[in-house]
mmCIF file of C-alpha atoms (C1' of nucleotides) in Angstrom:
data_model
loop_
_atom_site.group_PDB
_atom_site.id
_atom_site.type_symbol
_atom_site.label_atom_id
_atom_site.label_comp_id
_atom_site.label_asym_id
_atom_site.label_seq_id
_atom_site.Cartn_x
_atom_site.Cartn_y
_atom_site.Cartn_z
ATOM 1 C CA UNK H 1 251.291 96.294 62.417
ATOM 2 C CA UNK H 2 248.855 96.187 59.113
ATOM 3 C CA UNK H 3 250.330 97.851 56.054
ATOM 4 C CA UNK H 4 246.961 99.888 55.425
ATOM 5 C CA UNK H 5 248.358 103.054 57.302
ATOM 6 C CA UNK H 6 251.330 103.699 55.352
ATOM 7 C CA UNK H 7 249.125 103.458 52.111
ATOM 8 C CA UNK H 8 248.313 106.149 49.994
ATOM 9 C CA UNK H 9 245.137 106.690 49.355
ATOM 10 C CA UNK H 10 245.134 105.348 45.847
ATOM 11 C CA UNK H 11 247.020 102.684 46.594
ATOM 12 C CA UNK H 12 244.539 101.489 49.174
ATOM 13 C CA UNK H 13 241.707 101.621 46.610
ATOM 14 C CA UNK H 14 243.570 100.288 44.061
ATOM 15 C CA UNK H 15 244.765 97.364 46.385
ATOM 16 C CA UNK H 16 240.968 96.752 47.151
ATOM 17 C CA UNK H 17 239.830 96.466 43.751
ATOM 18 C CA UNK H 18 242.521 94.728 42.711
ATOM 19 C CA UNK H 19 241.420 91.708 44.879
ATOM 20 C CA UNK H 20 238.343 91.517 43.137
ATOM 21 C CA UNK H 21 239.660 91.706 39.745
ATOM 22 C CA UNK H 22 242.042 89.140 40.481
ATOM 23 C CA UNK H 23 238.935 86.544 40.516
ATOM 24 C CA UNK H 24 237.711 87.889 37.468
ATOM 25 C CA UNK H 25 241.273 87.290 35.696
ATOM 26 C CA UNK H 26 240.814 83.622 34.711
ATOM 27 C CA UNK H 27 239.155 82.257 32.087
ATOM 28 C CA UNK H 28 236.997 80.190 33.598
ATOM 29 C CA UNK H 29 236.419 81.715 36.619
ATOM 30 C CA UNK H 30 235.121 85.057 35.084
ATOM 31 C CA UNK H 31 233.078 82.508 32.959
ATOM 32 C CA UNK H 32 231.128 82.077 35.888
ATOM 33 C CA UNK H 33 230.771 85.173 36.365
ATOM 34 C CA UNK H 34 229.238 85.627 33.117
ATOM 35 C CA UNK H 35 226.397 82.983 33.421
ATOM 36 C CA UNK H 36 225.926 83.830 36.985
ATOM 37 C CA UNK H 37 225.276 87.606 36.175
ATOM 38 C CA UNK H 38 222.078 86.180 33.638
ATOM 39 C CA UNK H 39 220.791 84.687 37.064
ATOM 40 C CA UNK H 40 221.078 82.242 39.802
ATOM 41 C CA UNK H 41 222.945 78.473 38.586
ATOM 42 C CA UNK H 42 223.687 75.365 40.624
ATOM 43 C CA UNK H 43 226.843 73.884 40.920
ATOM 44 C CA UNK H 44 226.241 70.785 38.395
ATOM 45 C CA UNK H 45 225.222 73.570 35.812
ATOM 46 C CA UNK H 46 228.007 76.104 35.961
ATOM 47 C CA UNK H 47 230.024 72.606 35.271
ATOM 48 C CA UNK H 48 228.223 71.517 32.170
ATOM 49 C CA UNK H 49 228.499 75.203 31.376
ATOM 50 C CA UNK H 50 232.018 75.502 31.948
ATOM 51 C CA UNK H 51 233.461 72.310 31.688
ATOM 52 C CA UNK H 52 235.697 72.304 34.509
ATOM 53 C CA UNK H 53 235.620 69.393 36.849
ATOM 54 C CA UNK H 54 233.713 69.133 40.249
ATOM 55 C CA UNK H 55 236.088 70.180 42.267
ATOM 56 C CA UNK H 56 237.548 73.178 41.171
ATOM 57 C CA UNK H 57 234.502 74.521 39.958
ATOM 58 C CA UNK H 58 233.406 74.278 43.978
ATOM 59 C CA UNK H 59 236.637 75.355 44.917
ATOM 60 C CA UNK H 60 236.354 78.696 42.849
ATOM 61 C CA UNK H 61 232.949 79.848 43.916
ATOM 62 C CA UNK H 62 234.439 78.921 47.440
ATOM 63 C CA UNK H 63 237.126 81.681 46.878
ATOM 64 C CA UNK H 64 234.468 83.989 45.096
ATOM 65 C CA UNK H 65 232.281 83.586 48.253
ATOM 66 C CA UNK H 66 234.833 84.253 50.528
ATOM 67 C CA UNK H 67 235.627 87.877 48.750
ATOM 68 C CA UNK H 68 231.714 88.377 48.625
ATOM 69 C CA UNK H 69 231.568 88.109 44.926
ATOM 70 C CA UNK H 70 228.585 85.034 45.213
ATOM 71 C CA UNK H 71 226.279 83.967 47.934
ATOM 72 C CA UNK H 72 224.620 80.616 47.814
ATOM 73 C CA UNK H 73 221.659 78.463 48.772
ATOM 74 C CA UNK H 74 220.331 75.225 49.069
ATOM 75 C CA UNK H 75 217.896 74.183 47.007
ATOM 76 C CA UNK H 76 217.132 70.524 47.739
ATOM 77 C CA UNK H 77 220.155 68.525 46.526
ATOM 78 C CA UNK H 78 221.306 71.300 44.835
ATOM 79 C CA UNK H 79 223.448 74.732 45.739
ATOM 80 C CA UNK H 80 222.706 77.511 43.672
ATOM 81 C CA UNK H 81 224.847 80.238 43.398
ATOM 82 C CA UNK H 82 224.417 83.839 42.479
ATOM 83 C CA UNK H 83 225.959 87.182 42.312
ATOM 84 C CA UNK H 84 224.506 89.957 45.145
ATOM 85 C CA UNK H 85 226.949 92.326 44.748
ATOM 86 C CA UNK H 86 226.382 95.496 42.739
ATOM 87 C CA UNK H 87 229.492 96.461 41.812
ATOM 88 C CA UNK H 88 230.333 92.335 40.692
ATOM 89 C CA UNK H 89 227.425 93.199 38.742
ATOM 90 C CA UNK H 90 228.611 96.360 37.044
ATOM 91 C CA UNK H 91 232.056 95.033 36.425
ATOM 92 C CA UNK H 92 230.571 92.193 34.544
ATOM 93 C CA UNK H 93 228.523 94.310 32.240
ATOM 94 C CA UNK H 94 231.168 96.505 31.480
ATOM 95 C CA UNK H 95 233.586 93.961 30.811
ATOM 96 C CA UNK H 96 230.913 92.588 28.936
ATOM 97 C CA UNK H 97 230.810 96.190 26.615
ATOM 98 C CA UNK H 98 234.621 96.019 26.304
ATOM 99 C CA UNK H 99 235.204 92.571 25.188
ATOM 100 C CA UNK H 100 231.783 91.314 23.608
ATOM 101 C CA UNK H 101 230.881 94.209 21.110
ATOM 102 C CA UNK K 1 248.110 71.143 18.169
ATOM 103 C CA UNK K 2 246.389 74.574 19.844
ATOM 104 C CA UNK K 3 243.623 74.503 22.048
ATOM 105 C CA UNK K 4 241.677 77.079 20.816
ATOM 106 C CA UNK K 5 240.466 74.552 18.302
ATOM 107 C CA UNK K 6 238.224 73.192 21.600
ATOM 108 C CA UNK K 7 237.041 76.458 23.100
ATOM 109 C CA UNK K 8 233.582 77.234 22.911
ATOM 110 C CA UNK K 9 233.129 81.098 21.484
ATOM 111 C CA UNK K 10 232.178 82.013 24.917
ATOM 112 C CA UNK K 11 235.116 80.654 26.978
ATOM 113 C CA UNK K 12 237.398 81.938 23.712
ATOM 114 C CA UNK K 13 236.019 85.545 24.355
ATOM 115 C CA UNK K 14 236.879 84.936 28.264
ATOM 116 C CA UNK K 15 240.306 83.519 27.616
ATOM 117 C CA UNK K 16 241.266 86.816 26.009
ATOM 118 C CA UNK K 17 239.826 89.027 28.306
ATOM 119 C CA UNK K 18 241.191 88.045 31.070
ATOM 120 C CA UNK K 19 244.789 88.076 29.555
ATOM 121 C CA UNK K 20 244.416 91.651 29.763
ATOM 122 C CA UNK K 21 242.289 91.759 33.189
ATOM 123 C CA UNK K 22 245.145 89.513 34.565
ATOM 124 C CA UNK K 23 247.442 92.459 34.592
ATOM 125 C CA UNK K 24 245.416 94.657 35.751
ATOM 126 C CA UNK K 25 245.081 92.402 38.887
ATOM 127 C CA UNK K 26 248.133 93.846 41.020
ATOM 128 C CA UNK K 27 247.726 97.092 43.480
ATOM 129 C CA UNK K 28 250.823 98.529 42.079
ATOM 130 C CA UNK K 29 250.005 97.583 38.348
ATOM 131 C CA UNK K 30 246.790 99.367 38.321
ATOM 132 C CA UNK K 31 247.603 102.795 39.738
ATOM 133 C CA UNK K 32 250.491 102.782 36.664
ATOM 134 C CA UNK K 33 247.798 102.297 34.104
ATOM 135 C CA UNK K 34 245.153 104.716 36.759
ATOM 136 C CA UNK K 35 247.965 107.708 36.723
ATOM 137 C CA UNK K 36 248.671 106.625 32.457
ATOM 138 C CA UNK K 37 244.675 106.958 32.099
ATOM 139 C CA UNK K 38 245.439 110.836 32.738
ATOM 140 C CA UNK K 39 248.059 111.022 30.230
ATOM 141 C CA UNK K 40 251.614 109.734 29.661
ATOM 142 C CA UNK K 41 254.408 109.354 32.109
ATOM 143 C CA UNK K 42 257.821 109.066 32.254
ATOM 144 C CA UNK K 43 259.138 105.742 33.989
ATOM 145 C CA UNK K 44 260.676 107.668 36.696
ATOM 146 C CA UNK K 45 257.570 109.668 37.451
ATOM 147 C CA UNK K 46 255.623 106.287 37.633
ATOM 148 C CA UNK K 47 258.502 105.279 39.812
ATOM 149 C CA UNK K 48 257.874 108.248 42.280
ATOM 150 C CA UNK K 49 254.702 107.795 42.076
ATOM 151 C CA UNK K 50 253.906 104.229 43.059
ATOM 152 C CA UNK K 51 256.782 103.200 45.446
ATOM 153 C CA UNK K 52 257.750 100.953 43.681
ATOM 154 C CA UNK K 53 261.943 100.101 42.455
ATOM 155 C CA UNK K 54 263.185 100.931 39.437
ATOM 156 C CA UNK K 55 262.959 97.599 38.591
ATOM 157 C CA UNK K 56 259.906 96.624 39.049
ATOM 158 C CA UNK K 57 257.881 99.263 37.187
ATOM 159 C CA UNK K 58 260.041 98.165 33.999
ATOM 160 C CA UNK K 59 259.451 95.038 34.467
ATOM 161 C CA UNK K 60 255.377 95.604 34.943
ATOM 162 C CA UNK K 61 255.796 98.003 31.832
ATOM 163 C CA UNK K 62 257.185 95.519 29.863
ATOM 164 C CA UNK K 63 254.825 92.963 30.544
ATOM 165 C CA UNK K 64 251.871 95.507 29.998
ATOM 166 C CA UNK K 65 253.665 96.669 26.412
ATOM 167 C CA UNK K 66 253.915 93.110 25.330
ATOM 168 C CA UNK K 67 250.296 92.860 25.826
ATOM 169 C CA UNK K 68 249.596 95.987 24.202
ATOM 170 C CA UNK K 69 248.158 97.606 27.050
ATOM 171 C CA UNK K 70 250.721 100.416 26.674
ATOM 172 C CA UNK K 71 253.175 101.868 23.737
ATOM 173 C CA UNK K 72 256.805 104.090 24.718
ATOM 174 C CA UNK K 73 258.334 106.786 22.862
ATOM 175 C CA UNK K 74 262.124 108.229 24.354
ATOM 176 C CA UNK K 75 262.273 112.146 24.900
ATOM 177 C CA UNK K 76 265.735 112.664 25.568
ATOM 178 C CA UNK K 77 267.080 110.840 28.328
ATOM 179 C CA UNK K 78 263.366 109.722 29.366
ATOM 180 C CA UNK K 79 261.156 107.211 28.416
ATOM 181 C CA UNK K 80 257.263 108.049 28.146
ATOM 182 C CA UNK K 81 254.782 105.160 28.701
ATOM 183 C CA UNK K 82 251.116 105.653 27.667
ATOM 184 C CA UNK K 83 247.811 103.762 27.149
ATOM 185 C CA UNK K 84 247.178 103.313 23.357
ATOM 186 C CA UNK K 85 244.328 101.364 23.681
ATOM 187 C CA UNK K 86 240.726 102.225 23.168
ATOM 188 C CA UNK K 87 239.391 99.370 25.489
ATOM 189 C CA UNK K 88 242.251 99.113 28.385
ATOM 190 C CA UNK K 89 241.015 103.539 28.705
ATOM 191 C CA UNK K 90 237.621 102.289 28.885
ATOM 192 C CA UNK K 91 237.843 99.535 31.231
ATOM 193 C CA UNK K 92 239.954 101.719 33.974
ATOM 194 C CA UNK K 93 237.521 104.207 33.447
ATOM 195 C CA UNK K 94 234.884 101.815 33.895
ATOM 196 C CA UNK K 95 236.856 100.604 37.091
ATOM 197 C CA UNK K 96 236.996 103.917 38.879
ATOM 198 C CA UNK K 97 233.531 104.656 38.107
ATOM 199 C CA UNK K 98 232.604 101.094 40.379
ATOM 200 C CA UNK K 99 235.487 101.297 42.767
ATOM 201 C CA UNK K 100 235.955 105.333 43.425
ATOM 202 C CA UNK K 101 232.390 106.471 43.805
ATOM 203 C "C1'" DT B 1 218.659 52.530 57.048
ATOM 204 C "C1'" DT B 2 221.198 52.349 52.654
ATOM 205 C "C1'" DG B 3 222.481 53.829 48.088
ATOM 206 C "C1'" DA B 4 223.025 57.354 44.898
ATOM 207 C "C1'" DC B 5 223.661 61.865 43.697
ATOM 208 C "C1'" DA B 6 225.404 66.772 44.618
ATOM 209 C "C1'" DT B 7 228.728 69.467 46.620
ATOM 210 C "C1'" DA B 8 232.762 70.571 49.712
ATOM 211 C "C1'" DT B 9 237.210 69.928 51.606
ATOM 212 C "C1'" DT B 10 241.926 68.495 51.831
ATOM 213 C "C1'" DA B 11 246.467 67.295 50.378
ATOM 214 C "C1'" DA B 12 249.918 67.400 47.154
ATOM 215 C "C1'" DC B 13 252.235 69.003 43.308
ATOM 216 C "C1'" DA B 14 253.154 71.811 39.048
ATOM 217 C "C1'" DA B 15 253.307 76.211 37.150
ATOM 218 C "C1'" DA B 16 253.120 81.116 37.307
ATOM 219 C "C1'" DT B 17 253.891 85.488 39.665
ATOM 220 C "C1'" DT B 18 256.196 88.760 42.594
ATOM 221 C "C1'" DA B 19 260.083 90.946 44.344
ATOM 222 C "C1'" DT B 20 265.040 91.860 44.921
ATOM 223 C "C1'" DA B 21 269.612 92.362 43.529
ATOM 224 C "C1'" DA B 22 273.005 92.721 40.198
ATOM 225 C "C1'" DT B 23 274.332 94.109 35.919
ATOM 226 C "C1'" DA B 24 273.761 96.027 31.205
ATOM 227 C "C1'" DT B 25 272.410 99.497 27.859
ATOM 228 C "C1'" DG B 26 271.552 104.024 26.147
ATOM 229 C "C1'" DA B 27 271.596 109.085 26.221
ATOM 230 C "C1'" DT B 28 273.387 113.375 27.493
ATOM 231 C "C1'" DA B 29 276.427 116.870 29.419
ATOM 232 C "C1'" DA B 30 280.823 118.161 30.809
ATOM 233 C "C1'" DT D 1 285.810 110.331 25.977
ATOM 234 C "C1'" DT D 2 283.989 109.707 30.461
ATOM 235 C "C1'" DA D 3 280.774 110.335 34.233
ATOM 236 C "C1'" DT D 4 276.176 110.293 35.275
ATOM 237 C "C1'" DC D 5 271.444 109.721 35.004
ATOM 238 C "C1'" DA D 6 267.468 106.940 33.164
ATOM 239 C "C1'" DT D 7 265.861 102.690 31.913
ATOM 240 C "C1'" DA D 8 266.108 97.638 30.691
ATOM 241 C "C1'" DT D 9 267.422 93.009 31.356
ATOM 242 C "C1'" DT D 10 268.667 88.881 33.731
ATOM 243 C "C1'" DA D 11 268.925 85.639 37.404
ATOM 244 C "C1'" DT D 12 266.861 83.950 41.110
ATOM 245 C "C1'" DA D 13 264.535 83.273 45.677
ATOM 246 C "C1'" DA D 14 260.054 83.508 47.739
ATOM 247 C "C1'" DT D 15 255.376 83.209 47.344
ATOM 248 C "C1'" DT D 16 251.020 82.498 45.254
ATOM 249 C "C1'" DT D 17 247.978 80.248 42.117
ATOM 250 C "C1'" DG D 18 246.125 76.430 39.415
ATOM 251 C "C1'" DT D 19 245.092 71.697 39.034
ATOM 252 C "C1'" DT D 20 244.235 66.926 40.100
ATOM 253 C "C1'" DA D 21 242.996 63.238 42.903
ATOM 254 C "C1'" DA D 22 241.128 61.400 46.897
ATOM 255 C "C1'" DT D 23 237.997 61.660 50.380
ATOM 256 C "C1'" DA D 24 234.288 63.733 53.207
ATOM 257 C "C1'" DT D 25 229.727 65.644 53.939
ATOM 258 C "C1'" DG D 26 224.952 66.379 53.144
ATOM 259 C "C1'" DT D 27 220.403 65.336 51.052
ATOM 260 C "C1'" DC D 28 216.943 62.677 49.233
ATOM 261 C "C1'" DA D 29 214.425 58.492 47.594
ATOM 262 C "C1'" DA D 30 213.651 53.781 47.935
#
DNA sequence: TTGACATATTAACAAATTATAATATGATAA
DNA sequence: TTATCATATTATAATTTGTTAATATGTCAA
């Protein structure tokens, strides 16, 4: 028995973008983000960049591919990852407006 | 010894915006601050309004005033919450804009 | 092939969040 | 006053998230 039918309306949307904004609501994570949205980086880079360590850096663009935040390709040894979602893409350059004036 | 010292500008800016994106991140935490976005409520109307206990919206209240996202003022036996802050307005308008199209 | 580099996955644990229940405080009306 | 309604606080159990470490996989160059 899903939940979804007893939700309002509201609630429903507010449930769905609330999934997505939980991946932007950590530091690093909506770091990523934030070089991502200037264009396609590979995994090695958005470590440099970010500082965090090999594994969790893969394990959060795991969990931002798996909400269809970031898509990614191989690129000889590399993986580059990039945003291809409009709205991701929005949301960043508000956020961007709001917090970076 | 604080660890701001380390932070680069960038991941300084990030740090403190998603504080305040963090609480946004929770179904019945947004619709409060969606239904405060069109003016102030009383807790018991926010109560109504999301589903939620009695509890729980204080709690979320409190947690959003000690982060500034919202001030109270009592009117009688009632207690009125509201947004007082320009950027937390902007960014749920800039959330329904993306996520109620 | 093998070695080296780039990335992904898994397990395990610590820390934070969410939700519920119980109780406390504060205001008003009778 | 006291009863009642509105809200806040506290304690705590349940769950989720964040992090690290170890290991696996995949690709290329020698």
């Amino acid at each position: 028995m899903s939940k979804a039918q007893t939700l309002s309306p509201l609630l429903e949307q507010c449930d769905l973008a609330a999934r997505t904004i939980k991946l932007l609501a950590h530091p690093q994570r909506l770091m990523i983000l934030c070089y991502l949205s200037e264009g396609s980086k590979s995994v090695g880079e958005l470590q440099r960049l970010c500082g965090c360590s090999q594994s969790l850096i893969s394990q959060f663009l795991a969990r931002m591919k798996s909400e269809d935040l970031v898509t990614h390709y191989r690129e000889g040894k590399f993986v580059r990852y990039e945003i291809r979602n409009r709205q991701i893409l929005q949301l960043i350059r508000a956020l961007h407006k709001i917090f970076c004036p």
